[in-house]
Amino acid sequence: MAPIERPANAHERIAGAVREILLALGEDPQREGLLDTPQRVARMYLDVLGGLHEDPRDHLHTQFVADHHEGTVIVRDIGFHSMCEHHLLPFFGRAHVAYLPDGGRLTGLSKLARTVNVLARRPQLQERLTDQIAAAITDVLDPKAVMVMVEAEHMCMAMRGIRSVGSRTVTTVARGVWQRDVAARAEILSLLKG
């Protein structure tokens, strides 16, 4: 989950690799439509995979205490885009996050969305993304419980292989008291589903 340092020559290396891919496909990287493609793709990769160079937990350190609040906090429908690490094709969808604060210790609602998006902007597996969101919240907020549900459509299934357009994958993880209490977990899961 910790960030990695971005190599100084990352842009040039990516652009060179894209140029090589175009050549390997039999394309002419010098033709008008492809002339700037290696540079554009390099910028795109550095943007959509920029979460590699950020610590997702940083956003959760903005906290406050609401002594009177002992209930669950739920943020649903956090939109994200990610890249499948197996094919470097996008997957996208929604993350739903719930946590049960300990001692009224809360973070800003937008901080949960920022954490999701930092983790999504990495070469990912949906299962790992779901676990990492829960781990980041647990690490920083130390709540009584966390539950994360991620729903996504994978272009590696829609564009290649089975070509199953519109199929969605759902992953969940529960930590803390919701991991042990089946009834409470079922209640929170129903709230996450909406």
JSON list of C-alpha atoms in Angstrom, two decimals:
[
{"chain": "A", "resi": 1, "resn": "MET", "atom": "CA", "xyz": [0.00, 0.00, 0.00]},
{"chain": "A", "resi": 2, "resn": "ALA", "atom": "CA", "xyz": [2.97, 2.30, 0.57]},
{"chain": "A", "resi": 3, "resn": "PRO", "atom": "CA", "xyz": [3.86, 4.57, -2.34]},
{"chain": "A", "resi": 4, "resn": "ILE", "atom": "CA", "xyz": [6.76, 3.86, -4.66]},
{"chain": "A", "resi": 5, "resn": "GLU", "atom": "CA", "xyz": [9.07, 6.48, -6.10]},
{"chain": "A", "resi": 6, "resn": "ARG", "atom": "CA", "xyz": [8.39, 7.45, -9.71]},
{"chain": "A", "resi": 7, "resn": "PRO", "atom": "CA", "xyz": [11.48, 6.99, -11.90]},
{"chain": "A", "resi": 8, "resn": "ALA", "atom": "CA", "xyz": [12.82, 10.25, -13.31]},
{"chain": "A", "resi": 9, "resn": "ASN", "atom": "CA", "xyz": [12.65, 8.99, -16.89]},
{"chain": "A", "resi": 10, "resn": "ALA", "atom": "CA", "xyz": [9.21, 7.34, -16.62]},
{"chain": "A", "resi": 11, "resn": "HIS", "atom": "CA", "xyz": [7.57, 9.43, -19.36]},
{"chain": "A", "resi": 12, "resn": "GLU", "atom": "CA", "xyz": [10.31, 8.74, -21.91]},
{"chain": "A", "resi": 13, "resn": "ARG", "atom": "CA", "xyz": [10.42, 5.00, -21.12]},
{"chain": "A", "resi": 14, "resn": "ILE", "atom": "CA", "xyz": [6.64, 4.61, -21.48]},
{"chain": "A", "resi": 15, "resn": "ALA", "atom": "CA", "xyz": [6.57, 6.59, -24.74]},
{"chain": "A", "resi": 16, "resn": "GLY", "atom": "CA", "xyz": [9.40, 4.44, -26.12]},
{"chain": "A", "resi": 17, "resn": "ALA", "atom": "CA", "xyz": [7.56, 1.25, -25.15]},
{"chain": "A", "resi": 18, "resn": "VAL", "atom": "CA", "xyz": [4.36, 2.43, -26.83]},
{"chain": "A", "resi": 19, "resn": "ARG", "atom": "CA", "xyz": [6.32, 3.24, -29.98]},
{"chain": "A", "resi": 20, "resn": "GLU", "atom": "CA", "xyz": [7.73, -0.31, -29.91]},
{"chain": "A", "resi": 21, "resn": "ILE", "atom": "CA", "xyz": [4.24, -1.77, -29.53]},
{"chain": "A", "resi": 22, "resn": "LEU", "atom": "CA", "xyz": [3.04, 0.19, -32.55]},
{"chain": "A", "resi": 23, "resn": "LEU", "atom": "CA", "xyz": [6.02, -1.07, -34.57]},
{"chain": "A", "resi": 24, "resn": "ALA", "atom": "CA", "xyz": [5.39, -4.66, -33.40]},
{"chain": "A", "resi": 25, "resn": "LEU", "atom": "CA", "xyz": [1.79, -4.38, -34.63]},
{"chain": "A", "resi": 26, "resn": "GLY", "atom": "CA", "xyz": [3.03, -3.30, -38.05]},
{"chain": "A", "resi": 27, "resn": "GLU", "atom": "CA", "xyz": [1.94, 0.32, -37.63]},
{"chain": "A", "resi": 28, "resn": "ASP", "atom": "CA", "xyz": [3.94, 3.36, -38.63]},
{"chain": "A", "resi": 29, "resn": "PRO", "atom": "CA", "xyz": [4.43, 5.55, -35.52]},
{"chain": "A", "resi": 30, "resn": "GLN", "atom": "CA", "xyz": [5.37, 8.41, -37.88]},
{"chain": "A", "resi": 31, "resn": "ARG", "atom": "CA", "xyz": [2.01, 8.56, -39.65]},
{"chain": "A", "resi": 32, "resn": "GLU", "atom": "CA", "xyz": [-0.11, 11.59, -38.86]},
{"chain": "A", "resi": 33, "resn": "GLY", "atom": "CA", "xyz": [-2.67, 9.91, -36.59]},
{"chain": "A", "resi": 34, "resn": "LEU", "atom": "CA", "xyz": [-0.03, 8.15, -34.49]},
{"chain": "A", "resi": 35, "resn": "LEU", "atom": "CA", "xyz": [2.69, 10.79, -34.43]},
{"chain": "A", "resi": 36, "resn": "ASP", "atom": "CA", "xyz": [1.94, 12.01, -30.89]},
{"chain": "A", "resi": 37, "resn": "THR", "atom": "CA", "xyz": [0.36, 8.78, -29.60]},
{"chain": "A", "resi": 38, "resn": "PRO", "atom": "CA", "xyz": [3.40, 7.53, -27.61]},
{"chain": "A", "resi": 39, "resn": "GLN", "atom": "CA", "xyz": [3.60, 10.85, -25.74]},
{"chain": "A", "resi": 40, "resn": "ARG", "atom": "CA", "xyz": [-0.17, 10.96, -25.12]},
{"chain": "A", "resi": 41, "resn": "VAL", "atom": "CA", "xyz": [-0.22, 7.36, -23.85]},
{"chain": "A", "resi": 42, "resn": "ALA", "atom": "CA", "xyz": [2.74, 8.07, -21.55]},
{"chain": "A", "resi": 43, "resn": "ARG", "atom": "CA", "xyz": [0.92, 11.06, -20.03]},
{"chain": "A", "resi": 44, "resn": "MET", "atom": "CA", "xyz": [-2.25, 8.98, -19.68]},
{"chain": "A", "resi": 45, "resn": "TYR", "atom": "CA", "xyz": [-0.49, 6.10, -17.90]},
{"chain": "A", "resi": 46, "resn": "LEU", "atom": "CA", "xyz": [1.30, 8.44, -15.52]},
{"chain": "A", "resi": 47, "resn": "ASP", "atom": "CA", "xyz": [-2.07, 10.01, -14.70]},
{"chain": "A", "resi": 48, "resn": "VAL", "atom": "CA", "xyz": [-4.32, 6.94, -14.39]},
{"chain": "A", "resi": 49, "resn": "LEU", "atom": "CA", "xyz": [-1.65, 4.98, -12.51]},
{"chain": "A", "resi": 50, "resn": "GLY", "atom": "CA", "xyz": [-0.46, 7.91, -10.41]},
{"chain": "A", "resi": 51, "resn": "GLY", "atom": "CA", "xyz": [-1.81, 6.33, -7.24]},
{"chain": "A", "resi": 52, "resn": "LEU", "atom": "CA", "xyz": [1.37, 4.25, -7.16]},
{"chain": "A", "resi": 53, "resn": "HIS", "atom": "CA", "xyz": [3.19, 7.36, -6.00]},
{"chain": "A", "resi": 54, "resn": "GLU", "atom": "CA", "xyz": [0.74, 8.40, -3.24]},
{"chain": "A", "resi": 55, "resn": "ASP", "atom": "CA", "xyz": [0.01, 6.96, 0.20]},
{"chain": "A", "resi": 56, "resn": "PRO", "atom": "CA", "xyz": [-3.77, 6.41, 0.38]},
{"chain": "A", "resi": 57, "resn": "ARG", "atom": "CA", "xyz": [-3.70, 6.67, 4.17]},
{"chain": "A", "resi": 58, "resn": "ASP", "atom": "CA", "xyz": [-2.54, 10.30, 4.02]},
{"chain": "A", "resi": 59, "resn": "HIS", "atom": "CA", "xyz": [-6.08, 11.53, 3.39]},
{"chain": "A", "resi": 60, "resn": "LEU", "atom": "CA", "xyz": [-7.48, 9.71, 6.42]},
{"chain": "A", "resi": 61, "resn": "HIS", "atom": "CA", "xyz": [-5.25, 11.58, 8.88]},
{"chain": "A", "resi": 62, "resn": "THR", "atom": "CA", "xyz": [-7.66, 14.53, 8.69]},
{"chain": "A", "resi": 63, "resn": "GLN", "atom": "CA", "xyz": [-9.84, 13.61, 11.66]},
{"chain": "A", "resi": 64, "resn": "PHE", "atom": "CA", "xyz": [-12.19, 15.07, 14.19]},
{"chain": "A", "resi": 65, "resn": "VAL", "atom": "CA", "xyz": [-14.14, 13.76, 17.16]},
{"chain": "A", "resi": 66, "resn": "ALA", "atom": "CA", "xyz": [-17.92, 13.80, 17.47]},
{"chain": "A", "resi": 67, "resn": "ASP", "atom": "CA", "xyz": [-18.52, 12.51, 21.00]},
{"chain": "A", "resi": 68, "resn": "HIS", "atom": "CA", "xyz": [-22.24, 12.16, 20.43]},
{"chain": "A", "resi": 69, "resn": "HIS", "atom": "CA", "xyz": [-21.92, 9.92, 17.34]},
{"chain": "A", "resi": 70, "resn": "GLU", "atom": "CA", "xyz": [-21.80, 6.20, 17.98]},
{"chain": "A", "resi": 71, "resn": "GLY", "atom": "CA", "xyz": [-23.47, 4.99, 14.80]},
{"chain": "A", "resi": 72, "resn": "THR", "atom": "CA", "xyz": [-22.22, 3.75, 11.47]},
{"chain": "A", "resi": 73, "resn": "VAL", "atom": "CA", "xyz": [-20.82, 6.05, 8.78]},
{"chain": "A", "resi": 74, "resn": "ILE", "atom": "CA", "xyz": [-21.59, 4.95, 5.22]},
{"chain": "A", "resi": 75, "resn": "VAL", "atom": "CA", "xyz": [-20.48, 6.51, 1.95]},
{"chain": "A", "resi": 76, "resn": "ARG", "atom": "CA", "xyz": [-22.02, 4.79, -1.06]},
{"chain": "A", "resi": 77, "resn": "ASP", "atom": "CA", "xyz": [-21.43, 5.09, -4.78]},
{"chain": "A", "resi": 78, "resn": "ILE", "atom": "CA", "xyz": [-17.84, 6.31, -4.76]},
{"chain": "A", "resi": 79, "resn": "GLY", "atom": "CA", "xyz": [-17.04, 6.17, -8.48]},
{"chain": "A", "resi": 80, "resn": "PHE", "atom": "CA", "xyz": [-13.60, 4.96, -9.53]},
{"chain": "A", "resi": 81, "resn": "HIS", "atom": "CA", "xyz": [-11.55, 3.84, -12.53]},
{"chain": "A", "resi": 82, "resn": "SER", "atom": "CA", "xyz": [-8.69, 1.38, -12.27]},
{"chain": "A", "resi": 83, "resn": "MET", "atom": "CA", "xyz": [-6.45, -0.76, -14.48]},
{"chain": "A", "resi": 84, "resn": "CYS", "atom": "CA", "xyz": [-6.49, -4.55, -14.33]},
{"chain": "A", "resi": 85, "resn": "GLU", "atom": "CA", "xyz": [-2.93, -5.64, -13.67]},
{"chain": "A", "resi": 86, "resn": "HIS", "atom": "CA", "xyz": [-3.32, -8.74, -15.83]},
{"chain": "A", "resi": 87, "resn": "HIS", "atom": "CA", "xyz": [-4.15, -7.00, -19.13]},
{"chain": "A", "resi": 88, "resn": "LEU", "atom": "CA", "xyz": [-3.68, -3.28, -18.39]},
{"chain": "A", "resi": 89, "resn": "LEU", "atom": "CA", "xyz": [-7.29, -2.71, -19.40]},
{"chain": "A", "resi": 90, "resn": "PRO", "atom": "CA", "xyz": [-9.65, -0.53, -17.37]},
{"chain": "A", "resi": 91, "resn": "PHE", "atom": "CA", "xyz": [-12.18, -1.65, -14.85]},
{"chain": "A", "resi": 92, "resn": "PHE", "atom": "CA", "xyz": [-14.55, 0.83, -13.31]},
{"chain": "A", "resi": 93, "resn": "GLY", "atom": "CA", "xyz": [-17.46, 1.00, -10.94]},
{"chain": "A", "resi": 94, "resn": "ARG", "atom": "CA", "xyz": [-18.49, 2.03, -7.47]},
{"chain": "A", "resi": 95, "resn": "ALA", "atom": "CA", "xyz": [-17.11, 1.46, -4.00]},
{"chain": "A", "resi": 96, "resn": "HIS", "atom": "CA", "xyz": [-19.33, 1.51, -0.93]},
{"chain": "A", "resi": 97, "resn": "VAL", "atom": "CA", "xyz": [-17.61, 2.05, 2.43]},
{"chain": "A", "resi": 98, "resn": "ALA", "atom": "CA", "xyz": [-18.94, 1.72, 5.98]},
{"chain": "A", "resi": 99, "resn": "TYR", "atom": "CA", "xyz": [-17.15, 2.07, 9.29]},
{"chain": "A", "resi": 100, "resn": "LEU", "atom": "CA", "xyz": [-18.16, 2.09, 12.94]},
{"chain": "A", "resi": 101, "resn": "PRO", "atom": "CA", "xyz": [-16.08, 4.79, 14.66]},
{"chain": "A", "resi": 102, "resn": "ASP", "atom": "CA", "xyz": [-14.40, 4.13, 17.99]},
{"chain": "A", "resi": 103, "resn": "GLY", "atom": "CA", "xyz": [-14.73, 6.96, 20.51]},
{"chain": "A", "resi": 104, "resn": "GLY", "atom": "CA", "xyz": [-16.41, 9.24, 17.95]},
{"chain": "A", "resi": 105, "resn": "ARG", "atom": "CA", "xyz": [-13.19, 9.47, 15.87]},
{"chain": "A", "resi": 106, "resn": "LEU", "atom": "CA", "xyz": [-14.26, 10.43, 12.34]},
{"chain": "A", "resi": 107, "resn": "THR", "atom": "CA", "xyz": [-12.69, 11.49, 9.07]},
{"chain": "A", "resi": 108, "resn": "GLY", "atom": "CA", "xyz": [-14.17, 13.73, 6.41]},
{"chain": "A", "resi": 109, "resn": "LEU", "atom": "CA", "xyz": [-16.48, 11.94, 3.98]},
{"chain": "A", "resi": 110, "resn": "SER", "atom": "CA", "xyz": [-14.46, 13.12, 0.99]},
{"chain": "A", "resi": 111, "resn": "LYS", "atom": "CA", "xyz": [-11.36, 11.59, 2.58]},
{"chain": "A", "resi": 112, "resn": "LEU", "atom": "CA", "xyz": [-12.88, 8.13, 2.14]},
{"chain": "A", "resi": 113, "resn": "ALA", "atom": "CA", "xyz": [-13.47, 8.84, -1.56]},
{"chain": "A", "resi": 114, "resn": "ARG", "atom": "CA", "xyz": [-9.92, 10.16, -1.95]},
{"chain": "A", "resi": 115, "resn": "THR", "atom": "CA", "xyz": [-8.53, 7.00, -0.35]},
{"chain": "A", "resi": 116, "resn": "VAL", "atom": "CA", "xyz": [-10.54, 4.82, -2.75]},
{"chain": "A", "resi": 117, "resn": "ASN", "atom": "CA", "xyz": [-9.31, 6.78, -5.73]},
{"chain": "A", "resi": 118, "resn": "VAL", "atom": "CA", "xyz": [-5.63, 6.69, -4.77]},
{"chain": "A", "resi": 119, "resn": "LEU", "atom": "CA", "xyz": [-5.81, 2.91, -4.41]},
{"chain": "A", "resi": 120, "resn": "ALA", "atom": "CA", "xyz": [-7.76, 2.52, -7.65]},
{"chain": "A", "resi": 121, "resn": "ARG", "atom": "CA", "xyz": [-5.14, 4.50, -9.59]},
{"chain": "A", "resi": 122, "resn": "ARG", "atom": "CA", "xyz": [-2.70, 1.57, -9.52]},
{"chain": "A", "resi": 123, "resn": "PRO", "atom": "CA", "xyz": [-2.40, -1.65, -11.48]},
{"chain": "A", "resi": 124, "resn": "GLN", "atom": "CA", "xyz": [-4.99, -3.57, -9.46]},
{"chain": "A", "resi": 125, "resn": "LEU", "atom": "CA", "xyz": [-7.08, -6.61, -8.82]},
{"chain": "A", "resi": 126, "resn": "GLN", "atom": "CA", "xyz": [-10.59, -5.81, -7.63]},
{"chain": "A", "resi": 127, "resn": "GLU", "atom": "CA", "xyz": [-10.20, -8.20, -4.72]},
{"chain": "A", "resi": 128, "resn": "ARG", "atom": "CA", "xyz": [-6.99, -6.46, -3.59]},
{"chain": "A", "resi": 129, "resn": "LEU", "atom": "CA", "xyz": [-8.55, -3.02, -4.03]},
{"chain": "A", "resi": 130, "resn": "THR", "atom": "CA", "xyz": [-11.42, -4.02, -1.73]},
{"chain": "A", "resi": 131, "resn": "ASP", "atom": "CA", "xyz": [-8.99, -5.32, 0.91]},
{"chain": "A", "resi": 132, "resn": "GLN", "atom": "CA", "xyz": [-6.68, -2.31, 0.65]},
{"chain": "A", "resi": 133, "resn": "ILE", "atom": "CA", "xyz": [-9.53, 0.18, 1.18]},
{"chain": "A", "resi": 134, "resn": "ALA", "atom": "CA", "xyz": [-10.54, -1.65, 4.36]},
{"chain": "A", "resi": 135, "resn": "ALA", "atom": "CA", "xyz": [-6.92, -1.92, 5.52]},
{"chain": "A", "resi": 136, "resn": "ALA", "atom": "CA", "xyz": [-6.24, 1.80, 5.04]},
{"chain": "A", "resi": 137, "resn": "ILE", "atom": "CA", "xyz": [-9.31, 2.76, 7.08]},
{"chain": "A", "resi": 138, "resn": "THR", "atom": "CA", "xyz": [-8.43, 0.22, 9.77]},
{"chain": "A", "resi": 139, "resn": "ASP", "atom": "CA", "xyz": [-4.78, 1.34, 9.92]},
{"chain": "A", "resi": 140, "resn": "VAL", "atom": "CA", "xyz": [-5.53, 5.03, 10.38]},
{"chain": "A", "resi": 141, "resn": "LEU", "atom": "CA", "xyz": [-8.94, 5.34, 12.04]},
{"chain": "A", "resi": 142, "resn": "ASP", "atom": "CA", "xyz": [-8.81, 2.12, 14.12]},
{"chain": "A", "resi": 143, "resn": "PRO", "atom": "CA", "xyz": [-12.62, 1.81, 14.04]},
{"chain": "A", "resi": 144, "resn": "LYS", "atom": "CA", "xyz": [-14.69, -0.90, 15.73]},
{"chain": "A", "resi": 145, "resn": "ALA", "atom": "CA", "xyz": [-15.62, -2.25, 12.31]},
{"chain": "A", "resi": 146, "resn": "VAL", "atom": "CA", "xyz": [-15.16, -1.65, 8.56]},
{"chain": "A", "resi": 147, "resn": "MET", "atom": "CA", "xyz": [-17.01, -3.05, 5.56]},
{"chain": "A", "resi": 148, "resn": "VAL", "atom": "CA", "xyz": [-16.22, -2.36, 1.92]},
{"chain": "A", "resi": 149, "resn": "MET", "atom": "CA", "xyz": [-18.15, -3.49, -1.14]},
{"chain": "A", "resi": 150, "resn": "VAL", "atom": "CA", "xyz": [-16.84, -2.86, -4.66]},
{"chain": "A", "resi": 151, "resn": "GLU", "atom": "CA", "xyz": [-18.87, -3.38, -7.82]},
{"chain": "A", "resi": 152, "resn": "ALA", "atom": "CA", "xyz": [-17.08, -3.08, -11.16]},
{"chain": "A", "resi": 153, "resn": "GLU", "atom": "CA", "xyz": [-17.20, -3.85, -14.86]},
{"chain": "A", "resi": 154, "resn": "HIS", "atom": "CA", "xyz": [-13.95, -5.18, -16.30]},
{"chain": "A", "resi": 155, "resn": "MET", "atom": "CA", "xyz": [-12.93, -4.36, -19.86]},
{"chain": "A", "resi": 156, "resn": "CYS", "atom": "CA", "xyz": [-10.72, -7.47, -19.90]},
{"chain": "A", "resi": 157, "resn": "MET", "atom": "CA", "xyz": [-13.99, -9.44, -19.81]},
{"chain": "A", "resi": 158, "resn": "ALA", "atom": "CA", "xyz": [-15.93, -7.11, -22.10]},
{"chain": "A", "resi": 159, "resn": "MET", "atom": "CA", "xyz": [-13.36, -6.44, -24.85]},
{"chain": "A", "resi": 160, "resn": "ARG", "atom": "CA", "xyz": [-11.49, -9.76, -25.07]},
{"chain": "A", "resi": 161, "resn": "GLY", "atom": "CA", "xyz": [-11.86, -13.38, -24.11]},
{"chain": "A", "resi": 162, "resn": "ILE", "atom": "CA", "xyz": [-15.49, -14.09, -23.25]},
{"chain": "A", "resi": 163, "resn": "ARG", "atom": "CA", "xyz": [-16.61, -10.60, -24.41]},
{"chain": "A", "resi": 164, "resn": "SER", "atom": "CA", "xyz": [-19.20, -10.41, -21.66]},
{"chain": "A", "resi": 165, "resn": "VAL", "atom": "CA", "xyz": [-20.31, -6.78, -21.94]},
{"chain": "A", "resi": 166, "resn": "GLY", "atom": "CA", "xyz": [-22.16, -5.45, -18.91]},
{"chain": "A", "resi": 167, "resn": "SER", "atom": "CA", "xyz": [-21.24, -8.18, -16.42]},
{"chain": "A", "resi": 168, "resn": "ARG", "atom": "CA", "xyz": [-20.30, -6.84, -13.01]},
{"chain": "A", "resi": 169, "resn": "THR", "atom": "CA", "xyz": [-18.07, -8.29, -10.33]},
{"chain": "A", "resi": 170, "resn": "VAL", "atom": "CA", "xyz": [-18.86, -7.70, -6.65]},
{"chain": "A", "resi": 171, "resn": "THR", "atom": "CA", "xyz": [-16.29, -8.08, -3.87]},
{"chain": "A", "resi": 172, "resn": "THR", "atom": "CA", "xyz": [-16.74, -7.48, -0.15]},
{"chain": "A", "resi": 173, "resn": "VAL", "atom": "CA", "xyz": [-14.62, -7.48, 2.98]},
{"chain": "A", "resi": 174, "resn": "ALA", "atom": "CA", "xyz": [-15.58, -7.04, 6.63]},
{"chain": "A", "resi": 175, "resn": "ARG", "atom": "CA", "xyz": [-13.23, -6.26, 9.52]},
{"chain": "A", "resi": 176, "resn": "GLY", "atom": "CA", "xyz": [-13.66, -5.89, 13.25]},
{"chain": "A", "resi": 177, "resn": "VAL", "atom": "CA", "xyz": [-17.00, -6.67, 14.91]},
{"chain": "A", "resi": 178, "resn": "TRP", "atom": "CA", "xyz": [-18.74, -6.99, 11.52]},
{"chain": "A", "resi": 179, "resn": "GLN", "atom": "CA", "xyz": [-16.39, -9.83, 10.63]},
{"chain": "A", "resi": 180, "resn": "ARG", "atom": "CA", "xyz": [-17.60, -11.85, 13.64]},
{"chain": "A", "resi": 181, "resn": "ASP", "atom": "CA", "xyz": [-21.24, -10.75, 14.00]},
{"chain": "A", "resi": 182, "resn": "VAL", "atom": "CA", "xyz": [-23.18, -12.34, 11.12]},
{"chain": "A", "resi": 183, "resn": "ALA", "atom": "CA", "xyz": [-26.42, -10.41, 11.77]},
{"chain": "A", "resi": 184, "resn": "ALA", "atom": "CA", "xyz": [-24.67, -7.03, 12.00]},
{"chain": "A", "resi": 185, "resn": "ARG", "atom": "CA", "xyz": [-22.66, -7.82, 8.86]},
{"chain": "A", "resi": 186, "resn": "ALA", "atom": "CA", "xyz": [-25.86, -8.69, 6.97]},
{"chain": "A", "resi": 187, "resn": "GLU", "atom": "CA", "xyz": [-27.49, -5.42, 8.09]},
{"chain": "A", "resi": 188, "resn": "ILE", "atom": "CA", "xyz": [-24.52, -3.28, 6.99]},
{"chain": "A", "resi": 189, "resn": "LEU", "atom": "CA", "xyz": [-24.24, -5.17, 3.70]},
{"chain": "A", "resi": 190, "resn": "SER", "atom": "CA", "xyz": [-27.90, -4.45, 2.95]},
{"chain": "A", "resi": 191, "resn": "LEU", "atom": "CA", "xyz": [-27.27, -0.74, 3.64]},
{"chain": "A", "resi": 192, "resn": "LEU", "atom": "CA", "xyz": [-24.23, -0.76, 1.35]},
{"chain": "A", "resi": 193, "resn": "LYS", "atom": "CA", "xyz": [-26.31, -2.32, -1.43]},
{"chain": "A", "resi": 194, "resn": "GLY", "atom": "CA", "xyz": [-28.91, 0.42, -1.01]}
]
